[in-house]
Short mmCIF file of C-alpha atoms in Angstrom, two decimals:
data_model
loop_
_atom_site.label_atom_id
_atom_site.label_comp_id
_atom_site.label_asym_id
_atom_site.label_seq_id
_atom_site.Cartn_x
_atom_site.Cartn_y
_atom_site.Cartn_z
CA GLU N 1 22.09 -11.91 4.54
CA PRO N 2 18.53 -10.84 3.72
CA VAL N 3 18.13 -8.31 0.88
CA LEU N 4 16.57 -5.66 3.08
CA SER N 5 18.87 -5.27 6.00
CA LYS N 6 19.49 -1.58 6.48
CA GLY N 7 17.18 1.38 6.74
CA ASN N 8 16.33 3.39 3.63
CA ASN N 9 13.87 5.99 2.29
CA CYS N 10 11.50 3.37 0.86
CA LEU N 11 11.34 1.56 4.19
CA ASP N 12 10.71 4.86 5.95
CA ALA N 13 7.83 5.51 3.57
CA ALA N 14 6.34 2.08 4.24
CA LYS N 15 6.59 2.73 7.97
CA ALA N 16 4.93 6.11 7.58
CA CYS N 17 2.14 4.54 5.53
CA ASN N 18 1.29 1.88 8.17
CA LEU N 19 1.19 4.57 10.87
CA ASN N 20 -1.41 6.47 8.81
CA ASP N 21 -4.88 4.93 9.01
CA THR N 22 -5.88 5.81 5.41
CA CYS N 23 -2.65 4.67 3.85
CA LYS N 24 -2.58 1.53 5.87
CA ARG N 25 -6.14 0.62 4.90
CA PHE N 26 -5.71 1.18 1.15
CA ARG N 27 -2.31 -0.45 1.13
CA SER N 28 -3.65 -3.68 2.64
CA ALA N 29 -6.68 -3.34 0.29
CA TYR N 30 -4.37 -3.87 -2.72
CA ILE N 31 -1.77 -6.16 -1.14
CA THR N 32 -4.59 -8.61 -0.45
CA PRO N 33 -5.92 -9.17 -3.99
CA CYS N 34 -2.43 -8.69 -5.52
CA THR N 35 -0.95 -11.57 -3.45
CA SER N 36 -3.95 -13.96 -3.32
CA SER N 37 -3.55 -16.76 -5.85
CA THR N 38 -6.65 -18.22 -7.48
CA SER N 39 -7.07 -21.80 -8.61
CA ASN N 40 -5.21 -21.45 -11.89
CA GLU N 41 -3.66 -17.93 -11.75
CA ILE N 42 -1.02 -16.22 -9.56
CA CYS N 43 -3.68 -13.64 -8.66
CA ASN N 44 -6.78 -11.92 -9.91
CA LYS N 45 -5.05 -9.24 -11.96
CA ARG N 46 -8.29 -7.28 -12.56
CA LYS N 47 -8.95 -6.95 -8.85
CA CYS N 48 -5.31 -6.15 -8.09
CA HIS N 49 -5.39 -3.37 -10.72
CA LYS N 50 -8.66 -1.95 -9.39
CA ALA N 51 -7.32 -1.79 -5.84
CA LEU N 52 -4.02 -0.20 -7.02
CA ARG N 53 -6.02 2.52 -8.80
CA LEU N 54 -7.99 3.07 -5.59
CA PHE N 55 -4.77 3.35 -3.60
CA PHE N 56 -3.38 6.09 -5.83
CA ASP N 57 -6.77 7.81 -6.02
CA LYS N 58 -7.47 7.91 -2.30
CA VAL N 59 -4.10 8.08 -0.44
CA PRO N 60 -2.46 11.54 -0.19
CA PRO N 61 0.62 11.77 -2.48
CA LYS N 62 2.86 12.29 0.53
CA HIS N 63 2.35 8.65 1.36
CA SER N 64 1.60 7.03 -2.01
CA TYR N 65 4.44 8.79 -3.86
CA GLY N 66 6.62 8.30 -0.80
CA MET N 67 6.63 4.62 -1.49
CA LEU N 68 6.65 4.74 -5.28
CA PHE N 69 9.14 7.55 -5.83
CA CYS N 70 11.46 7.13 -2.79
CA SER N 71 15.14 7.88 -3.51
CA CYS N 72 17.60 5.05 -3.12
CA ARG N 73 21.29 4.40 -2.65
CA ASP N 74 21.36 0.62 -2.41
CA ILE N 75 19.68 -2.44 -3.87
CA ALA N 76 17.67 -3.16 -0.71
CA CYS N 77 15.95 0.15 -1.29
CA THR N 78 15.41 -0.19 -5.04
CA GLU N 79 14.14 -3.74 -4.67
CA ARG N 80 11.59 -2.59 -2.12
CA ARG N 81 10.62 0.28 -4.45
CA ARG N 82 10.14 -2.14 -7.35
CA GLN N 83 7.88 -4.33 -5.19
CA THR N 84 5.57 -1.43 -4.28
CA ILE N 85 3.00 -2.35 -6.94
CA VAL N 86 3.38 -6.12 -6.39
CA PRO N 87 4.80 -6.56 -9.94
CA VAL N 88 4.45 -10.36 -9.98
CA CYS N 89 0.69 -9.79 -10.18
CA SER N 90 0.10 -6.19 -11.47
CA TYR N 91 3.00 -6.01 -13.92
CA GLU N 92 4.56 -9.24 -15.18
CA ASP N 93 2.74 -11.54 -17.55
CA ARG N 94 3.56 -14.88 -19.25
CA GLU N 95 4.32 -13.15 -22.50
CA LYS N 96 5.58 -9.69 -23.27
CA PRO N 97 3.37 -8.17 -25.97
CA ASN N 98 4.53 -5.65 -28.54
CA CYS N 99 4.23 -2.13 -27.13
CA LEU N 100 2.06 -0.91 -30.05
CA ASN N 101 -0.32 -3.79 -29.60
CA LEU N 102 -0.46 -3.01 -25.83
CA GLN N 103 -1.20 0.62 -26.74
CA GLU N 104 -4.08 -0.62 -28.88
CA SER N 105 -5.59 -2.59 -25.93
CA CYS N 106 -5.15 0.52 -23.75
CA LYS N 107 -7.00 2.69 -26.19
CA LYS N 108 -10.06 0.31 -26.06
CA ASN N 109 -10.47 1.13 -22.33
CA TYR N 110 -11.74 4.57 -21.24
CA ILE N 111 -9.58 4.86 -18.14
CA CYS N 112 -6.43 3.66 -19.82
CA ARG N 113 -6.93 5.79 -22.89
CA SER N 114 -7.38 9.05 -20.98
CA ARG N 115 -4.55 8.32 -18.51
CA LEU N 116 -2.12 7.43 -21.25
CA ALA N 117 -3.03 10.66 -23.00
CA ASP N 118 -2.37 12.63 -19.71
CA PHE N 119 0.99 10.95 -19.39
CA PHE N 120 2.10 11.93 -22.86
CA THR N 121 0.93 15.48 -22.24
CA ASN N 122 2.27 16.00 -18.76
CA CYS N 123 5.58 14.19 -18.98
CA GLN N 124 6.60 15.51 -22.42
CA PRO N 125 10.34 16.21 -22.27
CA GLU N 126 11.73 19.56 -23.44
CA SER N 127 15.53 19.87 -23.33
CA ARG N 128 15.49 23.66 -23.42
CA SER N 129 13.41 24.13 -20.30
CA VAL N 130 14.89 24.33 -16.81
CA SER N 131 12.88 21.36 -15.55
CA SER N 132 13.39 19.35 -18.79
CA CYS N 133 9.59 19.20 -19.05
CA LEU N 134 7.51 21.02 -21.66
CA LYS N 135 4.82 21.64 -19.07
CA GLU N 136 7.29 22.63 -16.31
CA ASN N 137 5.18 20.87 -13.69
CA TYR N 138 6.60 17.78 -12.01
CA ALA N 139 3.51 17.21 -9.89
CA ASP N 140 1.30 16.84 -13.00
CA CYS N 141 3.80 14.44 -14.55
CA LEU N 142 3.96 12.23 -11.42
CA LEU N 143 0.20 12.26 -11.16
CA ALA N 144 -0.12 11.13 -14.81
CA TYR N 145 2.51 8.49 -14.41
CA SER N 146 1.04 7.03 -11.17
CA GLY N 147 -2.34 7.18 -12.86
CA LEU N 148 -1.25 4.47 -15.29
CA ILE N 149 -0.72 2.03 -12.44
CA GLY N 150 -3.67 -0.28 -12.42
CA THR N 151 -4.25 -0.10 -16.23
CA VAL N 152 -2.93 -2.54 -18.90
CA MET N 153 -0.22 0.08 -19.33
CA THR N 154 0.97 -0.31 -15.72
CA PRO N 155 4.64 0.80 -15.65
CA ASN N 156 7.39 -0.23 -13.24
CA TYR N 157 11.12 0.24 -12.69
CA ILE N 158 12.98 -2.11 -15.07
CA ASP N 159 16.24 -2.49 -13.16
CA SER N 160 17.90 -1.76 -9.84
CA ASN N 161 20.40 0.79 -11.04
CA SER N 162 18.29 3.53 -12.58
CA LEU N 163 14.98 5.36 -12.67
CA SER N 164 14.20 3.78 -16.04
CA VAL N 165 10.56 2.62 -16.20
CA ALA N 166 8.54 0.73 -18.81
CA PRO N 167 5.18 -0.94 -19.24
CA TRP N 168 5.33 -4.75 -19.70
CA CYS N 169 6.05 -4.75 -23.43
CA ASP N 170 8.91 -4.65 -25.92
CA CYS N 171 9.41 -3.85 -29.58
CA SER N 172 10.17 -7.24 -30.95
CA ASN N 173 8.16 -8.20 -34.04
CA SER N 174 7.43 -4.62 -34.78
CA GLY N 175 8.09 -4.93 -38.56
CA ASN N 176 7.78 -1.58 -40.33
CA ASP N 177 6.60 0.05 -37.10
CA ILE N 178 9.87 -0.41 -35.23
CA ASP N 179 10.58 3.34 -35.10
CA GLU N 180 7.13 4.21 -33.79
CA CYS N 181 7.40 1.40 -31.24
CA MET N 182 10.77 2.53 -29.98
CA LYS N 183 9.56 6.07 -29.73
CA PHE N 184 6.64 4.91 -27.58
CA LEU N 185 8.82 2.67 -25.36
CA ASN N 186 11.55 5.31 -24.96
CA PHE N 187 8.96 7.85 -23.81
CA PHE N 188 8.82 5.66 -20.65
CA GLN N 189 12.35 4.30 -20.48
CA ASP N 190 14.39 7.26 -21.45
CA ASN N 191 12.31 10.30 -20.43
CA ILE N 192 14.39 13.09 -18.78
CA CYS N 193 11.22 14.95 -17.69
CA LEU N 194 9.85 11.96 -15.81
CA LYS N 195 13.26 11.06 -14.33
CA ASN N 196 13.80 14.63 -13.08
CA ALA N 197 10.24 14.67 -11.62
CA ILE N 198 10.85 11.39 -9.77
CA GLN N 199 14.23 12.57 -8.56
CA ALA N 200 12.88 15.93 -7.40
CA PHE N 201 10.20 14.22 -5.36
CA GLY N 202 12.63 11.66 -3.89
CA ASN N 203 15.10 14.34 -2.86
CA GLY N 204 12.38 16.71 -1.67
CA THR N 205 13.86 19.49 -3.89
CA ASP N 206 10.73 20.42 -5.68
CA VAL N 207 9.20 21.91 -2.58
CA ASN N 208 7.14 24.63 -4.21
CA VAL N 209 5.02 22.10 -6.14
CA TRP N 210 3.90 20.25 -3.02
CA LYS F 1 -20.99 0.72 23.11
CA GLY F 2 -17.69 2.59 23.19
CA ARG F 3 -19.45 5.77 24.06
CA ARG F 4 -21.31 4.19 26.96
CA ASN F 5 -18.00 3.00 28.32
CA GLN F 6 -16.69 6.49 28.51
CA LYS F 7 -19.78 7.84 30.27
CA GLY F 8 -20.95 4.72 32.11
CA LYS F 9 -19.74 2.55 34.86
CA ASN F 10 -16.97 0.82 32.87
CA ARG F 11 -14.95 3.86 31.94
CA GLY F 12 -11.91 1.95 33.08
CA CYS F 13 -12.03 -0.27 29.92
CA VAL F 14 -10.41 1.85 27.19
CA LEU F 15 -8.58 1.56 23.89
CA THR F 16 -4.85 2.16 24.26
CA GLU F 17 -2.17 2.26 21.60
CA ILE F 18 1.56 1.52 21.38
CA HIS F 19 3.97 2.01 18.50
CA LEU F 20 5.87 -1.27 17.82
CA ASN F 21 8.11 -2.97 15.38
CA VAL F 22 6.37 -5.85 13.60
CA THR F 23 9.13 -8.10 15.02
CA ASP F 24 7.98 -7.11 18.58
CA LEU F 25 4.81 -9.15 17.95
CA ASP F 26 6.88 -12.40 17.85
CA LEU F 27 4.80 -13.81 15.09
CA GLY F 28 7.85 -15.06 13.21
CA TYR F 29 8.22 -12.33 10.58
CA GLU F 30 11.61 -10.79 9.60
CA THR F 31 10.95 -7.20 8.64
CA LYS F 32 11.88 -3.63 9.51
CA GLU F 33 8.34 -2.41 9.15
CA GLU F 34 6.35 -0.92 12.09
CA LEU F 35 2.78 -0.58 13.30
CA ILE F 36 0.44 1.00 15.81
CA PHE F 37 -0.89 -1.73 18.01
CA ARG F 38 -4.22 -0.91 19.78
CA TYR F 39 -5.47 -2.96 22.70
CA CYS F 40 -8.20 -2.92 25.33
CA SER F 41 -7.35 -2.50 28.95
CA GLY F 42 -9.00 -1.44 32.14
CA SER F 43 -11.39 -2.79 34.75
CA CYS F 44 -14.85 -4.17 34.19
CA ASP F 45 -15.51 -4.51 37.92
CA ALA F 46 -18.64 -2.44 38.11
CA ALA F 47 -21.42 -4.81 37.06
CA GLU F 48 -22.75 -3.60 33.83
CA THR F 49 -25.90 -5.63 33.51
CA THR F 50 -28.42 -7.21 35.88
CA TYR F 51 -26.99 -10.54 34.67
CA ASP F 52 -23.52 -9.54 35.98
CA LYS F 53 -25.13 -8.32 39.27
CA ILE F 54 -26.91 -11.65 39.74
CA LEU F 55 -23.70 -13.61 39.07
CA LYS F 56 -21.89 -11.57 41.68
CA ASN F 57 -24.62 -12.01 44.22
CA LEU F 58 -24.91 -15.79 43.64
CA THR F 59 -21.17 -16.17 43.90
CA ARG F 60 -21.10 -14.15 47.18
CA LYS F 61 -23.85 -16.37 48.59
CA LYS F 62 -21.85 -19.41 47.47
CA LYS F 63 -24.74 -20.68 45.27
CA LEU F 64 -22.29 -20.69 42.41
CA VAL F 65 -18.75 -21.91 42.28
CA PRO F 66 -16.66 -18.77 41.59
CA ASP F 67 -14.35 -20.38 38.99
CA LYS F 68 -17.19 -21.53 36.76
CA VAL F 69 -18.59 -18.12 36.05
CA ARG F 70 -16.72 -15.28 34.47
CA GLN F 71 -17.33 -11.64 35.01
CA ALA F 72 -17.18 -9.19 32.14
CA CYS F 73 -13.75 -8.68 30.50
CA CYS F 74 -12.41 -5.70 28.76
CA ARG F 75 -12.07 -7.04 25.18
CA PRO F 76 -12.13 -5.80 21.60
CA THR F 77 -15.67 -5.46 20.23
CA ALA F 78 -14.29 -4.53 16.77
CA PHE F 79 -10.93 -4.95 15.09
CA ASP F 80 -8.74 -2.47 13.29
CA ASP F 81 -8.11 -2.63 9.53
CA ASP F 82 -5.71 -5.19 8.17
CA LEU F 83 -2.03 -4.45 8.20
CA SER F 84 0.29 -5.35 5.31
CA PHE F 85 4.10 -5.29 5.21
CA LEU F 86 6.98 -6.48 3.08
CA ASP F 87 9.44 -8.79 4.81
CA ASP F 88 13.27 -8.89 4.46
CA ASN F 89 12.98 -11.46 1.69
CA LEU F 90 10.57 -9.30 -0.32
CA VAL F 91 7.48 -11.30 0.53
CA TYR F 92 4.29 -9.54 1.49
CA HIS F 93 2.26 -10.53 4.55
CA ILE F 94 -1.08 -9.40 5.85
CA LEU F 95 -2.23 -9.38 9.44
CA LYS F 96 -5.96 -9.62 10.11
CA LYS F 97 -7.82 -9.08 13.47
CA HIS F 98 -4.47 -8.20 15.01
CA SER F 99 -5.36 -4.87 16.67
CA ALA F 100 -8.45 -3.52 18.47
CA LYS F 101 -10.72 -0.77 17.12
CA ARG F 102 -13.32 -0.55 19.91
CA CYS F 103 -13.43 -1.99 23.39
CA GLY F 104 -16.18 -3.12 25.68
CA CYS F 105 -16.95 -5.13 28.77
CA VAL F 106 -18.23 -8.35 27.34
#
């Protein structure tokens, strides 16, 4: 039995994308470089990242978020959602760097630096607020999160059972910086503001923001 | 060229679209994704150029064997953007030159 047998929200979002000329065009424009292997690499990661940034820049959130933040009840759906950014090219790498080292590489790049700063600002959790976000604005948090896709800090869903996300890094070999590293990684993996924002979009419950 | 078709003699040749499942294309893919397929259809009977008129005349006068010369056909003159989709085994595919964007009698 194939993995994707029944209908689901992520499939519906993909259908809707291909019926929209803009979404269809920019989707193919990143699927092409992200799935074309070069002589010695699985793909040209730089071109894949660039096309992914263009997709999230140019396609209306209704369609781009529809595929990235669709709500799921089964593994067929979550697997499709995980494949949205073509992780084998845009996300995974031979080695997993330490997150603080990855953060350093991000800071050397203008786009990555500013988008990471946006993410930390707009997805800051705050347990005492109704939304669980300090900024009380899910749209800004989702915009900042999706803005990281196509940078070295590209995040993705880490498993099929939750909305936990992380960039391609871990905190092994952190030495004395282990606490700082865990704090950085947990801002992705265990962020109630981001999770609520994704959930609200997927369920269509945050209507006033859209 | 498309504009001339609407105003000119070959207004019969037009772009038409149909909403399909990717599997309807019978290209061997297993997926639940869908697409808009656009195709060219309609008549190109009215001779568009002097060339076509000459061919018709020569054929009528039996100076040319009818089968050897073709009259204008309603065909795509440009193709739609590429289409990508994820199949049931989580593999991406891209279709190129699969759908018409403009039509003409060529």
